[in-house]
C-alpha cells in the first residue's frame, strides 16, 4: 500500500534518518516508538507530506488517502461543532454542489441538445456516487463519534470557538475518523482523552477498515491495538512484529545477538590484522597478505548502537508531614452557572497514593487546582495539614514555560536557593547536560519541555505532590523512570492521569469525582473500573428479576422490605384521593421500629464487614512490613505463600468494601425515605 524508500534526513551534523526503509500494508496496526526527539513526529510529517527529505522517497498506490493528527496546535473557529465536523465529508458537499448546479443548468438547456444529454449523464453519475456515500447515515455517524469522544448532544450546536485546546484536538480527531482515510497517522491521540473516551477510541480503532500508524506513550493502548512496531533510533528504522511488549522482548534479544556477532567479528578482524602485521614484510606471504587486506576492506562492519539514555532521577527526601495532609469540607465550585464540584468532603492522609478519575468535565483538574491552592472556590473549606508542603504540576505546565528562556534560566528563576552546580545536577538527571542547558525552551520537543517542567518540581522538597497528566509527551522509558521515582517517594501524592498502565502500579486509592461529589475507594484504577462493571451488572440483574422477588425479605437482603400502605391509604389511592400524612407520634414510632427491625440484619452484616476489613488491612500492613525486609525473600517457599495470601487479601478487601458500600447506601436511602 505504501513504502518508505531509503529515506534520509539530516539536521546539521545529526542524521534523523539514514536510508530508512519500511513498508505499510493494508489494514495494518503499527506502533511507532522511540525516545523523545528520536524523530517519531518527523516521520509522521514526512508520510503526511508536511516535511521534505534530503533523499529517498515514498511510494504509494493512487487509491491511498492519508489522514494526519498532530499532537497539538489545531483550532477550529467560526462554525458550530456539527458544521465543523461535517466538513470531513467535503466530497459530499462537492457532489451536492455539482448536482445542484447541473439541475439548474438542465432547466435552461434544450432537451434535444447534446449538452443536455451530457449534463444528464454526469448528473446520474454524481447521484450514484452520493448514494454510495450513504448520506442518510451521516448525521448519526457524526453524533456517534462525537459522543464517543466525550461530547454531549447539547454541544452539537455550540460554536467551536467555545472549546478549549484539548477539546479542539478531539474535534480534529472526530473529523479524521469520519473522513476514513486509507492510512491514519496519529501522534499521541490519547493525550487529550479521559479513560472512557480512550476506551471508546480503542474499540473504534480495533474495527477500523484502514491502516494505522501511531505514536503513543501508553503501553496498554499500544499492546491492545498494534501488531507491528517501528522503532526510530539514531537514524535507523527497525521493524518488529507484534505489539509493544513483544517489541521490548525482541529488541533485547536482537541486541544480545548483535553483541555476540560483533564480538565474534572483532575476534576475526583482530586475527586477520595480526596475520597482516606479522607477515607484511615477508615476500613468501605477500599474496596471502594482500588477499587478507582486500578481504578486510570488503567486510561489512557490525556496529553496536549505544544504549539509550533514560531520565534518571529520584524525588528529594521530603520533610515529614502531619497525619492529615489536606482536607476539604463541604466544598463547592462553580464556573458561572456550571456547578463543577458539589459539597465535596475529602481527607488525604500521610502516605496516601491517590489516582483521580471521572469523566471529562467532572472537575478532576479543578479539584487538583483547588488542592494546590491555585483555584478559588465559592464555599466550604480547604484545610492544609501541619508541615504540609505542596508541589503542583499543572496539566499544561510544559506549554506555559517561557519560550524565550533557556532551560537553566527556567529552573533558576523558581529556585529559592542553591548554586549552579546543584541546579545542573538536577538538569543532568533529566538528560540536559553540558551546553544543552542553554537551549531555548522554544526549540525543545514536547517530551523535553515536560522534563523541564518536572525538573522544576525537584528544586524544592515537597511532601505532597499534585500531578495533573505528568506523562503527556513522555516516552515510555521516561514514564517508567518517573513511575519508579514515585514508587520510591516517601511522601503523599495525588495524580490525575488517563494512563492506566502508569498509575495502576503506584496508587493505592482512587478518588472518584462526579456531579454529586467526591468519593475515595481502595485499590487502583483497574480495581475501580471492575467494581463499576460489577455494580452495573448487579444493577441490571436486580432490575430484570425484581418482578419475581418474594414479598418476604431474607436476612441477607441488601435492601429493606418496603412498608406496605394501610387500608385507608389503599382505599384513597383506589379512589384517586391524595394520601394524608400520618403525623401521629405513636404511628411514627411504630414505623421507625418496624424499619429498624427490617434493617437490623443489614446493619449487622455491615458491621461484620467493617470488622473483616479492619482485620484484613491489619494483616496487609504486617505483610508489607515483612516484604520490605530483604531477608523476607531468602526462604522462597514461605515468601511465595505470604505473597499469595497478600494478593488474596487484597482481592477480598476490595470485595468487602464493595459489599459494605452497597449496604451502607441501601440503609441510608431506607432511613432517609422513612423520615416524615
XYZ file of N, CA and C in Angstrom, residues 449-610:
486
model
N 10.163 19.480 26.919
C 9.521 20.541 27.714
C 8.893 19.961 28.980
N 8.293 18.783 28.857
C 7.712 18.155 30.039
C 8.782 17.809 31.065
N 9.956 17.388 30.606
C 11.037 17.063 31.526
C 11.524 18.322 32.250
N 11.556 19.443 31.532
C 11.935 20.711 32.180
C 10.915 21.060 33.264
N 9.623 20.908 32.922
C 8.567 21.228 33.897
C 8.655 20.322 35.120
N 8.961 19.040 34.909
C 9.122 18.123 36.043
C 10.351 18.485 36.870
N 11.413 18.915 36.192
C 12.634 19.294 36.915
C 12.368 20.457 37.870
N 11.444 21.337 37.506
C 11.111 22.467 38.378
C 10.570 21.986 39.724
N 9.925 20.800 39.707
C 9.378 20.270 40.956
C 10.471 19.801 41.910
N 11.661 19.530 41.372
C 12.731 18.993 42.210
C 13.533 20.080 42.910
N 13.298 21.309 42.553
C 14.088 22.400 43.122
C 13.846 22.515 44.624
N 12.604 22.277 45.036
C 12.271 22.358 46.460
C 11.640 21.047 46.922
N 12.101 20.467 48.016
C 11.480 19.237 48.519
C 10.041 19.509 48.957
N 9.132 18.613 48.597
C 7.727 18.743 48.995
C 7.237 17.372 49.444
N 6.313 17.366 50.418
C 5.791 16.084 50.900
C 4.393 15.778 50.380
N 3.827 16.664 49.538
C 2.544 16.406 48.897
C 2.639 16.834 47.437
N 2.717 15.849 46.535
C 2.805 16.118 45.103
C 1.418 16.036 44.490
N 1.060 17.054 43.716
C -0.197 17.055 42.975
C 0.168 17.119 41.500
N -0.106 16.032 40.776
C 0.349 15.895 39.394
C -0.850 15.749 38.461
N -0.971 16.657 37.517
C -2.073 16.614 36.552
C -1.510 16.227 35.184
N -1.745 14.998 34.765
C -1.279 14.436 33.492
C 0.229 14.622 33.295
N 1.052 14.110 34.197
C 2.503 14.313 34.082
C 3.153 13.510 32.962
N 2.464 12.474 32.448
C 3.104 11.606 31.453
C 2.874 12.064 30.017
N 2.063 13.109 29.820
C 1.844 13.587 28.455
C 3.176 13.937 27.805
N 3.402 13.424 26.631
C 4.611 13.675 25.814
C 5.852 12.956 26.326
N 5.764 12.245 27.439
C 6.932 11.490 27.893
C 6.939 10.136 27.196
N 8.105 9.729 26.667
C 8.170 8.413 26.052
C 8.045 7.344 27.136
N 7.862 6.100 26.700
C 7.554 5.028 27.649
C 8.700 4.786 28.619
N 9.954 4.882 28.142
C 11.089 4.680 29.052
C 11.131 5.775 30.120
N 10.859 7.008 29.723
C 10.837 8.106 30.700
C 9.697 7.929 31.690
N 8.553 7.434 31.192
C 7.430 7.157 32.092
C 7.821 6.103 33.129
N 8.546 5.080 32.686
C 8.959 4.023 33.611
C 9.825 4.579 34.741
N 10.728 5.509 34.380
C 11.609 6.076 35.405
C 10.813 6.976 36.352
N 9.878 7.767 35.800
C 9.029 8.602 36.654
C 8.194 7.720 37.575
N 7.676 6.623 37.033
C 6.883 5.708 37.867
C 7.717 5.141 39.006
N 8.955 4.732 38.692
C 9.818 4.190 39.744
C 10.125 5.245 40.801
N 10.340 6.496 40.354
C 10.622 7.576 41.305
C 9.431 7.807 42.234
N 8.212 7.770 41.673
C 7.019 7.944 42.502
C 6.812 6.745 43.424
N 7.153 5.556 42.932
C 7.008 4.350 43.745
C 7.923 4.411 44.973
N 9.106 5.030 44.799
C 10.073 5.129 45.903
C 9.858 6.378 46.767
N 8.987 7.264 46.314
C 8.753 8.531 47.013
C 8.088 8.264 48.365
N 8.587 8.890 49.409
C 8.093 8.604 50.763
C 6.983 9.542 51.213
N 6.640 10.526 50.388
C 5.575 11.454 50.759
C 4.215 10.995 50.268
N 3.320 11.957 50.085
C 1.949 11.715 49.641
C 1.785 12.278 48.241
N 1.032 11.589 47.385
C 0.783 12.188 46.076
C -0.624 11.896 45.590
N -1.100 12.830 44.772
C -2.394 12.727 44.100
C -2.133 12.980 42.626
N -2.604 12.061 41.766
C -2.268 12.149 40.350
C -3.507 12.013 39.484
N -3.676 12.966 38.569
C -4.717 12.889 37.550
C -4.049 12.356 36.294
N -4.497 11.208 35.812
C -3.882 10.634 34.618
C -4.838 9.688 33.931
N -4.861 9.764 32.579
C -5.656 8.826 31.790
C -4.853 7.575 31.471
N -3.578 7.565 31.849
C -2.679 6.464 31.513
C -2.780 5.387 32.596
N -3.696 4.445 32.376
C -3.997 3.463 33.412
C -2.805 2.568 33.724
N -2.056 2.160 32.688
C -0.918 1.274 32.922
C 0.148 1.953 33.776
N 0.188 3.297 33.735
C 1.151 4.048 34.541
C 0.709 4.120 36.003
N -0.545 4.536 36.242
C -0.987 4.776 37.623
C -1.311 3.494 38.375
N -1.739 2.447 37.640
C -2.148 1.210 38.319
C -1.045 0.632 39.201
N 0.208 0.838 38.801
C 1.315 0.213 39.514
C 1.764 0.994 40.752
N 1.257 2.228 40.916
C 1.787 3.055 42.011
C 0.735 3.582 42.981
N -0.556 3.522 42.624
C -1.562 4.096 43.519
C -2.204 3.020 44.385
N -2.726 3.445 45.514
C -3.407 2.524 46.431
C -4.856 2.940 46.683
N -5.226 4.139 46.190
C -6.597 4.617 46.352
C -7.035 5.330 45.081
N -8.347 5.373 44.876
C -8.918 6.055 43.715
C -9.935 7.074 44.211
N -9.767 8.310 43.756
C -10.709 9.371 44.106
C -11.629 9.594 42.908
N -12.890 9.228 43.081
C -13.876 9.380 42.005
C -14.540 10.745 42.119
N -14.470 11.528 41.048
C -15.084 12.855 41.008
C -16.320 12.767 40.124
N -17.460 13.091 40.697
C -18.698 13.045 39.929
C -19.574 14.220 40.313
N -20.717 14.365 39.636
C -21.571 15.540 39.832
C -22.060 15.664 41.264
N -22.263 14.534 41.937
C -22.832 14.569 43.288
C -21.780 14.768 44.384
N -20.504 14.782 44.002
C -19.451 14.964 44.999
C -18.230 14.123 44.681
N -17.433 13.858 45.691
C -16.235 13.033 45.507
C -16.298 11.849 46.462
N -15.633 10.766 46.053
C -15.675 9.562 46.882
C -14.357 8.811 46.740
N -13.781 8.390 47.854
C -12.495 7.701 47.877
C -12.718 6.196 47.964
N -12.033 5.449 47.091
C -12.158 3.993 47.060
C -10.782 3.351 47.244
N -10.720 2.152 47.783
C -9.434 1.451 47.882
C -9.050 0.844 46.537
N -7.760 0.530 46.357
C -7.300 -0.145 45.152
C -6.841 0.821 44.076
N -6.537 0.259 42.881
C -6.089 1.093 41.775
C -7.229 1.313 40.784
N -6.904 1.911 39.627
C -7.947 2.283 38.672
C -8.616 1.046 38.075
N -7.838 0.018 37.777
C -8.431 -1.213 37.229
C -9.394 -1.839 38.229
N -9.020 -1.824 39.521
C -9.929 -2.328 40.559
C -11.235 -1.534 40.562
N -11.097 -0.212 40.444
C -12.275 0.661 40.471
C -13.179 0.392 39.269
N -12.581 0.266 38.069
C -13.381 0.002 36.870
C -14.079 -1.353 36.973
N -13.397 -2.331 37.550
C -14.008 -3.646 37.730
C -15.200 -3.555 38.678
N -15.050 -2.752 39.742
C -16.171 -2.568 40.681
C -17.364 -1.934 39.975
N -17.083 -0.916 39.143
C -18.165 -0.250 38.420
C -18.870 -1.224 37.484
N -18.079 -2.046 36.807
C -18.654 -3.022 35.885
C -19.497 -4.040 36.634
N -18.987 -4.522 37.767
C -19.744 -5.482 38.574
C -21.019 -4.866 39.117
N -20.895 -3.592 39.546
C -22.057 -2.889 40.081
C -23.126 -2.717 39.020
N -22.665 -2.380 37.790
C -23.600 -2.205 36.678
C -24.290 -3.519 36.344
N -23.514 -4.609 36.355
C -24.084 -5.933 36.063
C -25.085 -6.334 37.132
N -24.729 -6.048 38.400
C -25.621 -6.400 39.513
C -26.916 -5.621 39.437
N -26.805 -4.320 39.072
C -27.996 -3.475 38.979
C -28.924 -3.978 37.885
N -28.324 -4.356 36.735
C -29.132 -4.860 35.620
C -29.829 -6.152 36.003
N -29.071 -7.029 36.681
C -29.633 -8.316 37.099
C -30.756 -8.110 38.094
N -30.526 -7.178 39.039
C -31.528 -6.904 40.071
C -32.784 -6.325 39.455
N -32.604 -5.430 38.456
C -33.738 -4.776 37.817
C -34.579 -5.775 37.037
N -33.901 -6.706 36.329
C -34.629 -7.660 35.491
C -35.377 -8.703 36.303
N -34.923 -8.948 37.534
C -35.562 -10.002 38.331
C -36.430 -9.463 39.454
N -36.584 -8.130 39.520
C -37.301 -7.538 40.653
C -38.762 -7.965 40.693
N -39.354 -8.221 39.505
C -40.776 -8.566 39.491
C -41.049 -9.943 40.071
N -40.013 -10.796 40.139
C -40.220 -12.157 40.632
C -39.800 -12.332 42.081
N -39.410 -11.244 42.720
C -38.968 -11.358 44.107
C -40.147 -11.628 45.030
N -39.919 -12.440 46.040
C -40.954 -12.738 47.036
C -41.197 -11.524 47.895
N -42.409 -11.411 48.446
C -42.730 -10.266 49.299
C -42.014 -10.349 50.632
N -41.568 -11.551 50.990
C -40.827 -11.672 52.245
C -39.357 -11.495 51.979
N -38.686 -10.736 52.837
C -37.268 -10.417 52.645
C -36.420 -11.256 53.564
N -35.362 -11.871 53.003
C -34.458 -12.671 53.823
C -33.529 -11.774 54.594
N -32.887 -12.355 55.614
C -31.991 -11.567 56.462
C -30.811 -11.048 55.717
N -30.422 -11.715 54.629
C -29.232 -11.279 53.888
C -29.567 -10.317 52.776
N -30.841 -9.919 52.645
C -31.211 -8.999 51.568
C -30.465 -7.691 51.709
N -30.087 -7.107 50.546
C -29.303 -5.864 50.594
C -30.175 -4.637 50.624
N -31.504 -4.775 50.520
C -32.375 -3.610 50.609
C -33.574 -3.949 51.473
N -34.074 -2.976 52.260
C -35.167 -3.261 53.183
C -36.485 -3.483 52.467
N -37.342 -4.293 53.089
C -38.690 -4.509 52.552
C -39.482 -3.216 52.655
N -40.110 -2.774 51.529
C -40.869 -1.528 51.590
C -42.064 -1.657 52.525
N -42.388 -0.562 53.225
C -43.531 -0.575 54.142
C -44.820 -0.551 53.329
N -45.729 -1.451 53.653
C -46.980 -1.521 52.895
C -47.944 -0.450 53.381
N -48.817 0.004 52.466
C -49.802 1.024 52.831
C -50.945 0.391 53.612
N -51.511 1.133 54.567
C -52.640 0.648 55.352
C -53.924 0.681 54.539
N -55.027 0.182 55.099
C -56.279 0.101 54.344
C -56.809 1.465 53.928
N -56.630 2.478 54.793
C -57.118 3.817 54.436
C -56.359 4.372 53.240
N -55.043 4.212 53.289
C -54.219 4.728 52.203
C -54.544 3.991 50.899
N -54.739 2.660 51.000
C -55.050 1.881 49.802
C -56.380 2.318 49.203
N -57.365 2.559 50.116
C -58.682 2.965 49.630
C -58.611 4.334 48.970
N -57.884 5.292 49.579
C -57.751 6.629 48.982
C -57.062 6.542 47.615
N -56.016 5.682 47.534
C -55.304 5.558 46.268
C -56.238 5.026 45.185
N -57.080 4.036 45.590
C -58.011 3.455 44.623
C -59.038 4.477 44.171
N -59.449 5.350 45.092
C -60.464 6.351 44.771
C -59.848 7.596 44.146
N -58.512 7.622 44.010
C -57.858 8.786 43.410
C -57.692 9.935 44.366
N -57.890 9.716 45.693
C -57.748 10.778 46.669
C -56.292 10.881 47.099
N -55.851 12.091 47.427
C -54.467 12.257 47.881
C -54.249 11.588 49.221
N -53.048 11.014 49.373
C -52.690 10.350 50.623
C -52.439 11.384 51.711
N -52.988 11.168 52.930
C -52.788 12.085 54.048
C -51.572 11.670 54.850
N -50.817 12.652 55.307
C -49.624 12.367 56.098
C -50.023 11.848 57.477
N -49.338 10.807 57.937
C -49.583 10.272 59.275
C -48.645 10.991 60.233
N -49.144 11.887 60.972
C -48.303 12.708 61.836
C -48.358 12.280 63.295
N -49.094 11.207 63.600
C -49.193 10.759 64.981
C -47.838 10.270 65.475
N -47.354 10.777 66.623
C -46.065 10.313 67.156
C -46.046 8.806 67.370
N -47.169 8.273 67.826
C -47.221 6.835 68.066
C -47.053 6.062 66.762
N -47.706 6.582 65.712
C -47.614 5.926 64.406
C -46.181 6.003 63.868
N -45.544 7.185 64.024
C -44.173 7.360 63.532
C -43.213 6.445 64.264
N -43.400 6.304 65.582
C -42.529 5.410 66.356
C -42.681 3.976 65.876
N -43.950 3.591 65.593
C -44.204 2.236 65.125
C -43.534 2.000 63.768
N -43.614 3.030 62.896
C -42.974 2.929 61.578
C -41.462 2.762 61.714
N -40.859 3.606 62.565
C -39.395 3.563 62.729
C -38.963 2.223 63.311
N -39.753 1.720 64.293
C -39.417 0.435 64.915
C -39.478 -0.687 63.879
N -40.513 -0.621 63.040
C -40.654 -1.644 62.004
C -39.474 -1.582 61.027
N -39.094 -0.348 60.632
C -37.978 -0.181 59.695
C -36.671 -0.683 60.308
N -36.412 -0.314 61.574
C -35.166 -0.730 62.224
C -35.087 -2.249 62.361
N -36.267 -2.864 62.591
C -36.289 -4.330 62.670
C -35.903 -4.939 61.324
N -36.403 -4.319 60.254
C -36.068 -4.806 58.924
C -34.594 -4.574 58.592
N -34.053 -3.438 59.081
C -32.667 -3.088 58.751
C -31.641 -3.767 59.654
N -32.089 -4.354 60.745
C -31.152 -4.931 61.716
C -30.199 -5.948 61.097
N -30.684 -6.905 60.280
C -29.741 -7.869 59.680
C -28.706 -7.195 58.783
N -29.154 -6.158 58.044
C -28.213 -5.466 57.153
C -27.164 -4.687 57.945
N -27.585 -4.041 59.010
C -26.628 -3.306 59.840
C -25.630 -4.254 60.489
N -26.120 -5.425 60.884
C -25.221 -6.420 61.481
C -24.206 -6.906 60.444
N -24.698 -7.093 59.213
C -23.804 -7.543 58.146
C -22.768 -6.459 57.832
N -23.198 -5.190 57.818
C -22.276 -4.089 57.548
C -21.197 -4.003 58.627
N -21.609 -4.177 59.887
C -20.640 -4.147 60.984
C -19.643 -5.293 60.874
N -20.148 -6.459 60.484
C -19.277 -7.617 60.315
C -18.249 -7.370 59.214
N -18.705 -6.732 58.126
C -17.795 -6.407 57.025
C -16.732 -5.401 57.467
N -17.141 -4.400 58.262
C -16.183 -3.413 58.770
C -15.090 -4.091 59.595
